[in-house]
PDB file of C-alpha atoms in Angstrom:
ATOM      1  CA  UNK A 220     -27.324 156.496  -1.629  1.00 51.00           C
ATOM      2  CA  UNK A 221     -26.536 159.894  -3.331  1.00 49.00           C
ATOM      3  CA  UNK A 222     -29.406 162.838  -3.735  1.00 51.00           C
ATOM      4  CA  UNK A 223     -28.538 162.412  -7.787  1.00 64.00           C
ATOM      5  CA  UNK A 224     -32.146 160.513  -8.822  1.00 71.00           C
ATOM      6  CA  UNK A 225     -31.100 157.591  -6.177  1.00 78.00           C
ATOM      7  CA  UNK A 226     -28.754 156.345  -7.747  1.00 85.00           C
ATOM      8  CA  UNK A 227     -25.758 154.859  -5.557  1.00 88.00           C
ATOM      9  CA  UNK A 228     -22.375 157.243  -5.718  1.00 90.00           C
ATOM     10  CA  UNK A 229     -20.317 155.015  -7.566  1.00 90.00           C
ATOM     11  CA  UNK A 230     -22.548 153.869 -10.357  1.00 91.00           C
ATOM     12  CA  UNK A 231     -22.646 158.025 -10.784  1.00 91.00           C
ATOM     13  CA  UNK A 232     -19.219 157.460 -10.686  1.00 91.00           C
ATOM     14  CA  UNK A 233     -18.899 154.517 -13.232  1.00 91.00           C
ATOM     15  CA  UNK A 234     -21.247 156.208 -15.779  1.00 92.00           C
ATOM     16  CA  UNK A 235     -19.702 159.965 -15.538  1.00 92.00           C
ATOM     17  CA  UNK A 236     -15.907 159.394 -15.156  1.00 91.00           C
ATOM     18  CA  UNK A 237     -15.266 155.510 -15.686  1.00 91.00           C
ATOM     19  CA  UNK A 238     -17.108 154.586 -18.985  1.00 92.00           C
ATOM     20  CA  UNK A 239     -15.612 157.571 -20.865  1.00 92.00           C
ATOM     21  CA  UNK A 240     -12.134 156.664 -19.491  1.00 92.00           C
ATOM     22  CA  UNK A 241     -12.117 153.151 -20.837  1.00 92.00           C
ATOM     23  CA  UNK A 242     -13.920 154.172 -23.860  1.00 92.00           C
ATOM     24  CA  UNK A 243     -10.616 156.669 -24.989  1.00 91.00           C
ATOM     25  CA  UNK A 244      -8.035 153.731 -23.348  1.00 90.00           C
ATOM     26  CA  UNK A 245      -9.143 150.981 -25.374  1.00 90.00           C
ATOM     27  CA  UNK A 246     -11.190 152.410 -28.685  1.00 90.00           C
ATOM     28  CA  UNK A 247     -14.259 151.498 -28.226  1.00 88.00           C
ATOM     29  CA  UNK A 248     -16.866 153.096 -30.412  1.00 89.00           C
ATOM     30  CA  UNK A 249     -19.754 150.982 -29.535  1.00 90.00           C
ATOM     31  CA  UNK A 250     -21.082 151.797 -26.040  1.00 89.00           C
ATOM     32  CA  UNK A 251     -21.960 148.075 -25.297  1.00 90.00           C
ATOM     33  CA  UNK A 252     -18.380 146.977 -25.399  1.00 90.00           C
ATOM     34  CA  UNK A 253     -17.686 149.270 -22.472  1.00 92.00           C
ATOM     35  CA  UNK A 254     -16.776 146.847 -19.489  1.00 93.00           C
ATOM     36  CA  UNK A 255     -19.125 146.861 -16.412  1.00 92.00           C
ATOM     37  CA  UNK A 256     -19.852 145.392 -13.114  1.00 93.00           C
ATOM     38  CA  UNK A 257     -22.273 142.317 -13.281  1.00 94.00           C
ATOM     39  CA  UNK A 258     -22.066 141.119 -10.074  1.00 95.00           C
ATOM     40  CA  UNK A 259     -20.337 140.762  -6.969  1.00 95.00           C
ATOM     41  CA  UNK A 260     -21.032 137.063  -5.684  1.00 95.00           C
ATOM     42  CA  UNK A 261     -20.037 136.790  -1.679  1.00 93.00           C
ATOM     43  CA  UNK A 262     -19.079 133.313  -0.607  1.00 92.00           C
ATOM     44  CA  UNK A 263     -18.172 132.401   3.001  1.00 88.00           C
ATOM     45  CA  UNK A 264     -17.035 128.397   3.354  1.00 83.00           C
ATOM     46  CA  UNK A 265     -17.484 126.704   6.577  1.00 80.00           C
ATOM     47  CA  UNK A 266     -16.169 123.063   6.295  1.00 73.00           C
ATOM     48  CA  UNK A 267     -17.770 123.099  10.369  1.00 72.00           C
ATOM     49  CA  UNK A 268     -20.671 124.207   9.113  1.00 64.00           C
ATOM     50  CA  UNK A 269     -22.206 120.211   9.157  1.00 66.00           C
ATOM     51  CA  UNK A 270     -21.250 119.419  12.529  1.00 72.00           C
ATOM     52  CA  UNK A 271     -22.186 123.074  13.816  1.00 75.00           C
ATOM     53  CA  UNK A 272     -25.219 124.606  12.722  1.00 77.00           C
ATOM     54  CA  UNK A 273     -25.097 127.203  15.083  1.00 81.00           C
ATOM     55  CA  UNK A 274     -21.713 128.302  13.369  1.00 82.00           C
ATOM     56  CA  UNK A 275     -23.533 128.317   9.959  1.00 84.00           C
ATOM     57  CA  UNK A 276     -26.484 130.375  11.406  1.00 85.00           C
ATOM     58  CA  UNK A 277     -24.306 132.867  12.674  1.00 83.00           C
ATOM     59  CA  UNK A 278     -22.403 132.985   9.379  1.00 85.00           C
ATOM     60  CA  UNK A 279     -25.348 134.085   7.281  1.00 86.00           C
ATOM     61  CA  UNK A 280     -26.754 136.271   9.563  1.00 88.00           C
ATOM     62  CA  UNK A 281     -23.606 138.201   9.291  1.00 87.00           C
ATOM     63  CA  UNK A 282     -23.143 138.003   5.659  1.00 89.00           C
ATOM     64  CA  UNK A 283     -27.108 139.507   5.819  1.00 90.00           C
ATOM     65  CA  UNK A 284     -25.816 142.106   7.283  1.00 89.00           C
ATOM     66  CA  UNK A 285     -22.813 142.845   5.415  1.00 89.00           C
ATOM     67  CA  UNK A 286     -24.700 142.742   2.170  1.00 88.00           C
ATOM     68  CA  UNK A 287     -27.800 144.124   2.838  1.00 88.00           C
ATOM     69  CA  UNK A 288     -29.387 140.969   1.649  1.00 91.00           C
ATOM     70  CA  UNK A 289     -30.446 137.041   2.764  1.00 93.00           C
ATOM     71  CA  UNK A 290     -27.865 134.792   1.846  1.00 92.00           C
ATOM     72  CA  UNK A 291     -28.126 131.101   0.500  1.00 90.00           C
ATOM     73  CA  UNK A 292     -26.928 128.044   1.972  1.00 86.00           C
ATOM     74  CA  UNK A 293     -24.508 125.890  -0.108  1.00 84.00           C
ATOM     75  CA  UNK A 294     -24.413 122.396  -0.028  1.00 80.00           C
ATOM     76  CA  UNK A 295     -22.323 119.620  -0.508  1.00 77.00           C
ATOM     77  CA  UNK A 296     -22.101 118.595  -4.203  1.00 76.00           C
ATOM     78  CA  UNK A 297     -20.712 114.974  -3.438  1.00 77.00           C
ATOM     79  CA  UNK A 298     -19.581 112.645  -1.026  1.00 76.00           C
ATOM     80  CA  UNK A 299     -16.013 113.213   0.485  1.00 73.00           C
ATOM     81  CA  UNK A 300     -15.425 109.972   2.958  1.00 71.00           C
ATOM     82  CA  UNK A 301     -12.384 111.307   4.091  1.00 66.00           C
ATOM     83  CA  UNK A 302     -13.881 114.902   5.156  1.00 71.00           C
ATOM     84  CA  UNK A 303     -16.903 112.696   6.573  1.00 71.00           C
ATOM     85  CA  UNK A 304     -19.342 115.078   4.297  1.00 68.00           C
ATOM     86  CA  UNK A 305     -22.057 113.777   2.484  1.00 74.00           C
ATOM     87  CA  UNK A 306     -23.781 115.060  -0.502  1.00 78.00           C
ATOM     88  CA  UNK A 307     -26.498 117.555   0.725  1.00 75.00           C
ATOM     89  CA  UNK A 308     -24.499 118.366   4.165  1.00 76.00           C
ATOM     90  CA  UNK A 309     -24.145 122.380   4.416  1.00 77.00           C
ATOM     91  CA  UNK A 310     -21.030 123.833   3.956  1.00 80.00           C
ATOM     92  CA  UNK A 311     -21.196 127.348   3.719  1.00 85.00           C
ATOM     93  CA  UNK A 312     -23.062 130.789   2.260  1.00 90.00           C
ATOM     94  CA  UNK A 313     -23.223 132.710  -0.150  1.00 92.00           C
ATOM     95  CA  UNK A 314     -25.201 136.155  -1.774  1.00 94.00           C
ATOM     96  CA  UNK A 315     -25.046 137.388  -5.499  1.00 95.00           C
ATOM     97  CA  UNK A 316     -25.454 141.253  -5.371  1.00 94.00           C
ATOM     98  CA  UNK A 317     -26.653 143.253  -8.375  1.00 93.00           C
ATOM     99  CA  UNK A 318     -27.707 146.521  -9.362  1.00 91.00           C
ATOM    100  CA  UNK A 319     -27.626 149.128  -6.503  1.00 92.00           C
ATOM    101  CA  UNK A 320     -26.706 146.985  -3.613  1.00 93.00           C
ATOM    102  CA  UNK A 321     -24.112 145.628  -5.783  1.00 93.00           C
ATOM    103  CA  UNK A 322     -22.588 149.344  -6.284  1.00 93.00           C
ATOM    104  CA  UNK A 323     -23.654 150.082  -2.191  1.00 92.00           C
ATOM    105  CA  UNK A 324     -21.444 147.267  -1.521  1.00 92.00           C
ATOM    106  CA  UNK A 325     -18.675 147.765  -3.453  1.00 92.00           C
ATOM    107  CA  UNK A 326     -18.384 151.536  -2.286  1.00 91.00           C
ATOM    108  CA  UNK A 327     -18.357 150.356   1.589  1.00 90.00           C
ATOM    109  CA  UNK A 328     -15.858 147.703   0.672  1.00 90.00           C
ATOM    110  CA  UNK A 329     -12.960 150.472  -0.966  1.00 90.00           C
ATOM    111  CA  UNK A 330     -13.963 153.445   1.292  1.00 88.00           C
ATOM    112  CA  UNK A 331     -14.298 151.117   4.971  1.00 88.00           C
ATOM    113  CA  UNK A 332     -13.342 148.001   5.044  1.00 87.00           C
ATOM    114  CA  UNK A 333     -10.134 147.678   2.932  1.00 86.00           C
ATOM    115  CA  UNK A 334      -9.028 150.123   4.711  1.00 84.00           C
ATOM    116  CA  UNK A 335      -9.539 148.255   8.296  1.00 85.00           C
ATOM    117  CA  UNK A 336      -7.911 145.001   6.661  1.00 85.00           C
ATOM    118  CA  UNK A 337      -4.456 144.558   8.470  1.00 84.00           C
ATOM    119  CA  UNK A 338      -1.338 145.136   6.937  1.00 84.00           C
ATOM    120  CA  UNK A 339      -2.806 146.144   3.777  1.00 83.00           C
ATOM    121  CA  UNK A 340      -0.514 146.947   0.786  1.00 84.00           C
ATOM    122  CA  UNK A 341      -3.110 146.533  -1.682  1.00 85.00           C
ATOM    123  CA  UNK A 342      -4.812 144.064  -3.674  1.00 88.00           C
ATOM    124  CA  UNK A 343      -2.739 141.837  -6.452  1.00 86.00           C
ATOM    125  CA  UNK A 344      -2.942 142.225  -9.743  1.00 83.00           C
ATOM    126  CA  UNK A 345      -2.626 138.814 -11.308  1.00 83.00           C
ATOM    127  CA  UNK A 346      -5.739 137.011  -9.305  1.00 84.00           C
ATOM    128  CA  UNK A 347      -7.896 137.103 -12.918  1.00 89.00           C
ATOM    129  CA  UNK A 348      -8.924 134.422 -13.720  1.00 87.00           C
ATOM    130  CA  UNK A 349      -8.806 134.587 -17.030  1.00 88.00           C
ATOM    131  CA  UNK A 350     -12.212 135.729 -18.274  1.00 89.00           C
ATOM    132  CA  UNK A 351     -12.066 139.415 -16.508  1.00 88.00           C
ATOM    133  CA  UNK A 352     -13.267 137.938 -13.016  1.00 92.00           C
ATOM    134  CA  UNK A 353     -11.631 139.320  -9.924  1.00 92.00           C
ATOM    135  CA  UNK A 354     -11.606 137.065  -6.702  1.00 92.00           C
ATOM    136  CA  UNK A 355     -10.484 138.425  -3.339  1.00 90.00           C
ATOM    137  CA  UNK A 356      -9.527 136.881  -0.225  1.00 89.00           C
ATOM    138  CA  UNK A 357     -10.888 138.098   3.154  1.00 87.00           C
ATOM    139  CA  UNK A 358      -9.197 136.723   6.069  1.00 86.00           C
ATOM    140  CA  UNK A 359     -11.460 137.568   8.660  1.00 81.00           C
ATOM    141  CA  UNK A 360     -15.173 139.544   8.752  1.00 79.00           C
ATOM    142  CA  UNK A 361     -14.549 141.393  11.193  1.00 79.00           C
ATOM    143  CA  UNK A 362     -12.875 144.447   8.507  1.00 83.00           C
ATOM    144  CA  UNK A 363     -16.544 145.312   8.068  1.00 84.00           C
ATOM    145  CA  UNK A 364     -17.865 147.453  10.144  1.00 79.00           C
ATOM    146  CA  UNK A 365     -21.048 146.477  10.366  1.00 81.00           C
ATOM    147  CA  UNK A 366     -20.278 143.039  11.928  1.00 78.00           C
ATOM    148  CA  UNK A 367     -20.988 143.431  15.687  1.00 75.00           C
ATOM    149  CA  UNK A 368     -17.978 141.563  17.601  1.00 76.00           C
ATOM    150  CA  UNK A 369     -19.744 140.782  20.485  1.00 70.00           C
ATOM    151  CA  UNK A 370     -21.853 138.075  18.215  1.00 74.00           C
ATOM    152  CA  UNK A 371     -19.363 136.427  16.543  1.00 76.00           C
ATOM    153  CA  UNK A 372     -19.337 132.705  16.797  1.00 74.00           C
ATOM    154  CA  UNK A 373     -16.111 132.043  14.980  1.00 78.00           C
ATOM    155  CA  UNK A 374     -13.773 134.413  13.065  1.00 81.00           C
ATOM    156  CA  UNK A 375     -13.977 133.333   9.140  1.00 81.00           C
ATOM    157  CA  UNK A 376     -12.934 134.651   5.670  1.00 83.00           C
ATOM    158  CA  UNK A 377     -14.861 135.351   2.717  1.00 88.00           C
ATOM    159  CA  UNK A 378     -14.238 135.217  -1.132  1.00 91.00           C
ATOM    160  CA  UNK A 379     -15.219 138.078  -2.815  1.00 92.00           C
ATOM    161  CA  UNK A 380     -16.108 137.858  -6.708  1.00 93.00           C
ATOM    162  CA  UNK A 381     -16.182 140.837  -8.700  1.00 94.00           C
ATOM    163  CA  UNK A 382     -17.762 139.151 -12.001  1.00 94.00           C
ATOM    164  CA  UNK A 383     -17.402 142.006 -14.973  1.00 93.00           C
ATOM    165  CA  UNK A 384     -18.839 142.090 -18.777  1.00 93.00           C
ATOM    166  CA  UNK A 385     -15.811 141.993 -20.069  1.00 91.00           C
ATOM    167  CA  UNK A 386     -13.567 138.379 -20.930  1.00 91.00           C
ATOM    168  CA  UNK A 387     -10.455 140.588 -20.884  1.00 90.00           C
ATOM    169  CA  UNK A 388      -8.617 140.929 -18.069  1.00 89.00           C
ATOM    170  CA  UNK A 389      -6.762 144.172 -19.000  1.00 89.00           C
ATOM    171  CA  UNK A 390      -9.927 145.785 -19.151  1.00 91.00           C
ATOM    172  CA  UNK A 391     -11.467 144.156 -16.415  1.00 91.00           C
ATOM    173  CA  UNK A 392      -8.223 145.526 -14.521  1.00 91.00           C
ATOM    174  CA  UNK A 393      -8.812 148.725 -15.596  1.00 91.00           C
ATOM    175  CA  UNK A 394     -12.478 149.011 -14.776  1.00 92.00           C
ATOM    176  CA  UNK A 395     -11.908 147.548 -11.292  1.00 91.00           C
ATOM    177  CA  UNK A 396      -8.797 150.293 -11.074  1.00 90.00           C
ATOM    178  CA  UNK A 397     -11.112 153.280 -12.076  1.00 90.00           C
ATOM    179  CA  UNK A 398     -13.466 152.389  -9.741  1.00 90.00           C
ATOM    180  CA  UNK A 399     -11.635 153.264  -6.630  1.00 88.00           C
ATOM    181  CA  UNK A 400     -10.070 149.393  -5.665  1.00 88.00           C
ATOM    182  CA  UNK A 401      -6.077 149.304  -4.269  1.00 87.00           C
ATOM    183  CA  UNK A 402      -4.112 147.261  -6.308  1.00 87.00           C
ATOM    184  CA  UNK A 403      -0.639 146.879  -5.504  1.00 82.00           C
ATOM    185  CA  UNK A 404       2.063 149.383  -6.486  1.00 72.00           C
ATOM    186  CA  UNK A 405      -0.441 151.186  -7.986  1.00 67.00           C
ATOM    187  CA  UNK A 406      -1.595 154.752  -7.161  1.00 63.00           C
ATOM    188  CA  UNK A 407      -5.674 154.297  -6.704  1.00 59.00           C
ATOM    189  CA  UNK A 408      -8.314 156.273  -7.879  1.00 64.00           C
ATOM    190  CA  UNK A 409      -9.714 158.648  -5.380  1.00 61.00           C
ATOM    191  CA  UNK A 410     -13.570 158.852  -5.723  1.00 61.00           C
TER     192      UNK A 410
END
């Protein structure tokens, strides 16, 4: 957190620089049709999650720590005979961030762990899906630093959701561009 009346560095950010930036770029005049973070929903699948609940215990404990908060166990919506999953079975994690922890995340994501993610050329531009929601693929947890190595069960990925106010994905783009994330062939924002 920054000394500026606790509040984390880049909502600072979003509310000094950001907000007057896509106010001039797109028109607005009302200051509620500015585009904003909502949320940022962290989801980590395990399809052996039912046969190993040690693997699923070790999963949330990690995305605890990598959010800052006490994730939620997803179940199985329905029946799959051929996965041998029943409805009820658990099948992975998940956290919703908002608020502070949501901007406290999103600032160790850009400034740590992107930049630990191998090979990295920067994020692509076209995974919108349509209503100004940006997913991201995580190969492995292991790009955050605060994931000890010695206590990983099983290397995973994660799907990251960056869910905005906006159902436009230009400005959703735009938003997600001013605050600080890499997209491909695309200089980014230094914060």
């Amino acid at each position: 957190m920054s000394a500026n009346n606790g509040k984390p560095r880049l909502r600072t950010h979003y509310d000094d620089t950001v907000r007057p930036k896509l106010a001039e770029a797109f028109g607005f005049e009302n200051p509620h049709q500015i585009p904003g973070l909502e949320k940022i929903v962290i989801n980590a699948g395990l399809g052996e999650g039912k046969d190993n609940p040690k693997l699923l215990e070790s999963a949330a404990k990690e995305l605890a720590v990598i959010s800052g908060q006490r994730p939620v166990i997803t179940r199985a919506r329905t029946s799959i005979s051929n996965f041998g999953l029943r409805e009820g079975m658990p099948v992975g994690t998940k956290v919703t961030l908002r608020g502070p922890r949501m901007y406290e995340f999103l600032d160790r994501f850009i400034s740590t762990a992107v930049p630990r993610i191998r090979d990295f050329r920067g994020f692509g531009s076209r995974a919108f899906d349509g209503r100004g929601n940006y997913t991201v693929g995580i190969q492995e947890q292991m790009v955050f630093a605060e994931v000890d190595y010695d206590e990983i069960v099983k290397i995973h990925g994660m799907n990251i959701t960056f869910v905005t106010t906006t159902d436009r994905d230009d400005e959703a783009l735009a938003l997600l561009r001013e605050m600080g994330m890499p997209f491909r062939d695309e200089v980014p924002v230094v914060i």
